[in-house]
Amino acid sequence: METKTQRNEQLEKIRELVKDIRIAMMTTIDDQGNLVSRPMATMQMDENGTFWFFTKKSAPKVDQIDKHEHRVNLAFAHPDEASYVSVSGSADEVYDRAKIDELWSPAAKPWFPDGKDDPELTLLKVHTELAEYWDSTSSRMVRFLEMARAAVTGDTYKEGENQKVYNS
């Protein structure tokens, strides 16, 4: 995923945590009010904290976004690094040929056989309103030892840094 330096300095930590995570779980609300998630290849986090995805115009998520006030959640996980990010925001379907050209990769062709000219190809942009992250700067061994210490002593496990970041 391409990430750009953030205009909102608080989002810079979010950019650092998600830059190597290619797949996000995007959650929307279906017609029955259920939360439904699906993996999505993140194409870019731009300088405004907006995440960009390719999708099909006829995909159920596009309709779900329109019907439910454009609310979505993105979840990013890097378990090996013990870092996790949750992004809530508003999503819109956008057809922008210049942005499609900028983001296009041959890796998208299996989903869009006609390439950038596929009539089903459109973009989803998700504007970050609130991002929350959990990040441990410790190695896996240090985290394991801290869990063992907490279990033996009865203390609470100290997980690392947790913070909410608002994007206006």
Coordinates of C-alpha atoms in Angstrom, one line a residue:
M1 CA 0.0 0.0 0.0
E2 CA 1.2 3.5 -0.8
T3 CA 1.1 5.9 2.2
K4 CA 1.8 9.6 2.1
T5 CA 3.0 11.9 4.9
Q6 CA 0.0 13.2 6.7
R7 CA -1.1 16.8 6.9
N8 CA -2.7 16.0 10.3
E9 CA 0.4 15.2 12.4
Q10 CA -1.6 12.9 14.7
L11 CA -2.4 10.7 11.8
E12 CA 1.3 10.1 11.1
K13 CA 1.4 7.3 13.7
I14 CA -1.6 5.7 12.0
R15 CA 0.3 5.9 8.6
E16 CA 3.4 4.3 10.2
L17 CA 1.3 1.4 11.6
V18 CA -0.7 0.6 8.4
K19 CA 1.9 1.2 5.7
D20 CA 3.0 -2.4 5.5
I21 CA -0.5 -3.9 5.9
R22 CA -2.0 -4.4 2.5
I23 CA -5.4 -5.8 3.5
A24 CA -8.0 -4.1 5.6
M25 CA -11.2 -5.6 6.9
M26 CA -14.0 -3.2 5.8
T27 CA -17.1 -3.3 7.9
T28 CA -20.5 -2.0 6.7
I29 CA -24.1 -2.5 7.8
D30 CA -26.4 -4.8 5.7
D31 CA -30.1 -4.4 5.2
Q32 CA -30.9 -6.4 8.3
G33 CA -28.7 -4.2 10.5
N34 CA -25.9 -6.8 10.7
L35 CA -22.3 -5.7 10.7
V36 CA -20.6 -7.4 7.8
S37 CA -16.9 -7.4 7.0
R38 CA -14.8 -8.3 4.0
P39 CA -11.1 -8.1 3.2
M40 CA -10.2 -5.2 0.9
A41 CA -6.8 -4.4 -0.7
T42 CA -5.9 -0.9 0.4
M43 CA -4.5 1.0 -2.5
Q44 CA -3.5 4.2 -0.7
M45 CA -3.7 6.3 2.4
D46 CA -3.4 9.8 1.0
E47 CA -2.1 12.9 2.8
N48 CA -5.5 13.8 4.2
G49 CA -6.0 10.4 6.0
T50 CA -8.3 9.1 3.2
F51 CA -8.0 5.4 2.3
W52 CA -8.6 4.4 -1.3
F53 CA -9.9 1.0 -2.6
F54 CA -11.0 -0.4 -5.9
T55 CA -14.4 -2.1 -6.0
K56 CA -17.1 -3.1 -8.3
K57 CA -20.1 -0.8 -8.8
S58 CA -22.5 -3.7 -8.3
A59 CA -20.8 -4.9 -5.0
P60 CA -23.3 -5.1 -2.1
K61 CA -21.0 -2.9 0.0
V62 CA -21.6 0.0 -2.3
D63 CA -25.3 -0.2 -1.7
Q64 CA -24.8 -0.7 2.0
I65 CA -22.7 2.4 2.3
D66 CA -25.3 4.5 0.5
K67 CA -28.1 3.2 2.7
H68 CA -26.4 3.6 6.1
E69 CA -25.2 7.2 6.1
H70 CA -21.9 6.2 4.5
R71 CA -20.6 4.7 7.8
V72 CA -17.7 2.2 7.6
N73 CA -15.0 0.8 9.8
L74 CA -11.6 -0.4 8.6
A75 CA -9.5 -2.8 10.8
F76 CA -5.8 -3.3 10.2
A77 CA -3.8 -6.0 12.0
H78 CA -0.1 -6.8 12.1
P79 CA 0.0 -9.5 14.8
D80 CA 3.7 -10.2 14.4
E81 CA 4.4 -6.6 15.4
A82 CA 1.5 -6.5 18.0
S83 CA 0.1 -3.5 16.3
Y84 CA -3.6 -3.0 15.5
V85 CA -5.5 0.0 14.0
S86 CA -9.3 0.7 13.8
V87 CA -10.5 3.5 11.5
S88 CA -14.0 4.7 11.5
G89 CA -15.2 7.2 9.0
S90 CA -17.4 8.0 6.0
A91 CA -17.2 6.3 2.7
D92 CA -18.2 7.3 -0.8
E93 CA -18.2 5.6 -4.2
V94 CA -16.2 7.8 -6.6
Y95 CA -15.5 7.4 -10.3
D96 CA -12.3 9.5 -10.8
R97 CA -10.4 8.4 -13.9
A98 CA -7.2 10.2 -12.9
K99 CA -7.2 8.5 -9.5
I100 CA -7.8 5.1 -11.1
D101 CA -4.8 5.7 -13.4
E102 CA -2.7 6.8 -10.4
L103 CA -3.7 3.7 -8.3
W104 CA -4.0 1.0 -11.0
S105 CA -1.8 -2.0 -10.6
P106 CA -1.8 -5.2 -12.7
A107 CA -2.6 -7.1 -9.4
A108 CA -6.1 -5.7 -9.7
K109 CA -6.7 -7.3 -13.1
P110 CA -8.1 -10.6 -11.8
W111 CA -11.0 -8.6 -10.3
F112 CA -11.3 -6.3 -13.3
P113 CA -10.6 -8.3 -16.5
D114 CA -10.9 -5.3 -18.7
G115 CA -8.3 -3.4 -16.7
K116 CA -8.7 0.3 -16.0
D117 CA -11.5 0.4 -18.6
D118 CA -13.6 -2.3 -16.9
P119 CA -17.2 -0.9 -16.7
E120 CA -17.6 -2.3 -13.2
L121 CA -14.5 -0.5 -11.8
T122 CA -15.0 2.3 -9.3
L123 CA -13.3 3.6 -6.2
L124 CA -14.3 3.7 -2.6
K125 CA -12.8 6.5 -0.6
V126 CA -12.9 6.3 3.2
H127 CA -12.3 9.6 5.1
T128 CA -10.8 8.9 8.5
E129 CA -12.9 10.6 11.3
L130 CA -11.5 8.6 14.2
A131 CA -8.6 6.2 14.3
E132 CA -7.6 4.1 17.4
Y133 CA -4.4 2.1 17.6
W134 CA -2.8 -0.4 19.9
D135 CA 0.9 -0.8 19.5
S136 CA 3.6 -2.6 21.4
T137 CA 7.2 -1.5 20.8
S138 CA 8.5 -4.6 22.5
S139 CA 9.7 -7.7 20.8
R140 CA 7.6 -10.9 20.8
M141 CA 9.9 -12.4 23.5
V142 CA 9.5 -9.3 25.8
R143 CA 5.7 -9.4 25.3
F144 CA 5.7 -13.2 26.2
L145 CA 7.8 -12.5 29.3
E146 CA 5.5 -9.7 30.4
M147 CA 2.5 -11.9 30.0
A148 CA 4.2 -14.6 32.1
R149 CA 5.2 -12.1 34.7
A150 CA 1.6 -10.8 34.9
A151 CA 0.2 -14.4 35.2
V152 CA 2.7 -15.3 38.0
T153 CA 2.3 -12.1 40.0
G154 CA -1.4 -11.5 39.4
D155 CA -0.7 -8.1 38.0
T156 CA -2.3 -6.7 34.8
Y157 CA -0.5 -7.3 31.5
K158 CA 0.9 -4.0 30.2
E159 CA 0.0 -4.2 26.5
G160 CA 1.7 -1.1 25.1
E161 CA 0.5 2.1 23.6
N162 CA -3.2 2.8 23.0
Q163 CA -4.5 6.1 21.6
K164 CA -7.4 7.7 19.8
V165 CA -6.7 10.1 17.0
Y166 CA -9.4 12.4 15.6
N167 CA -9.2 13.8 12.0
S168 CA -11.2 17.0 11.3

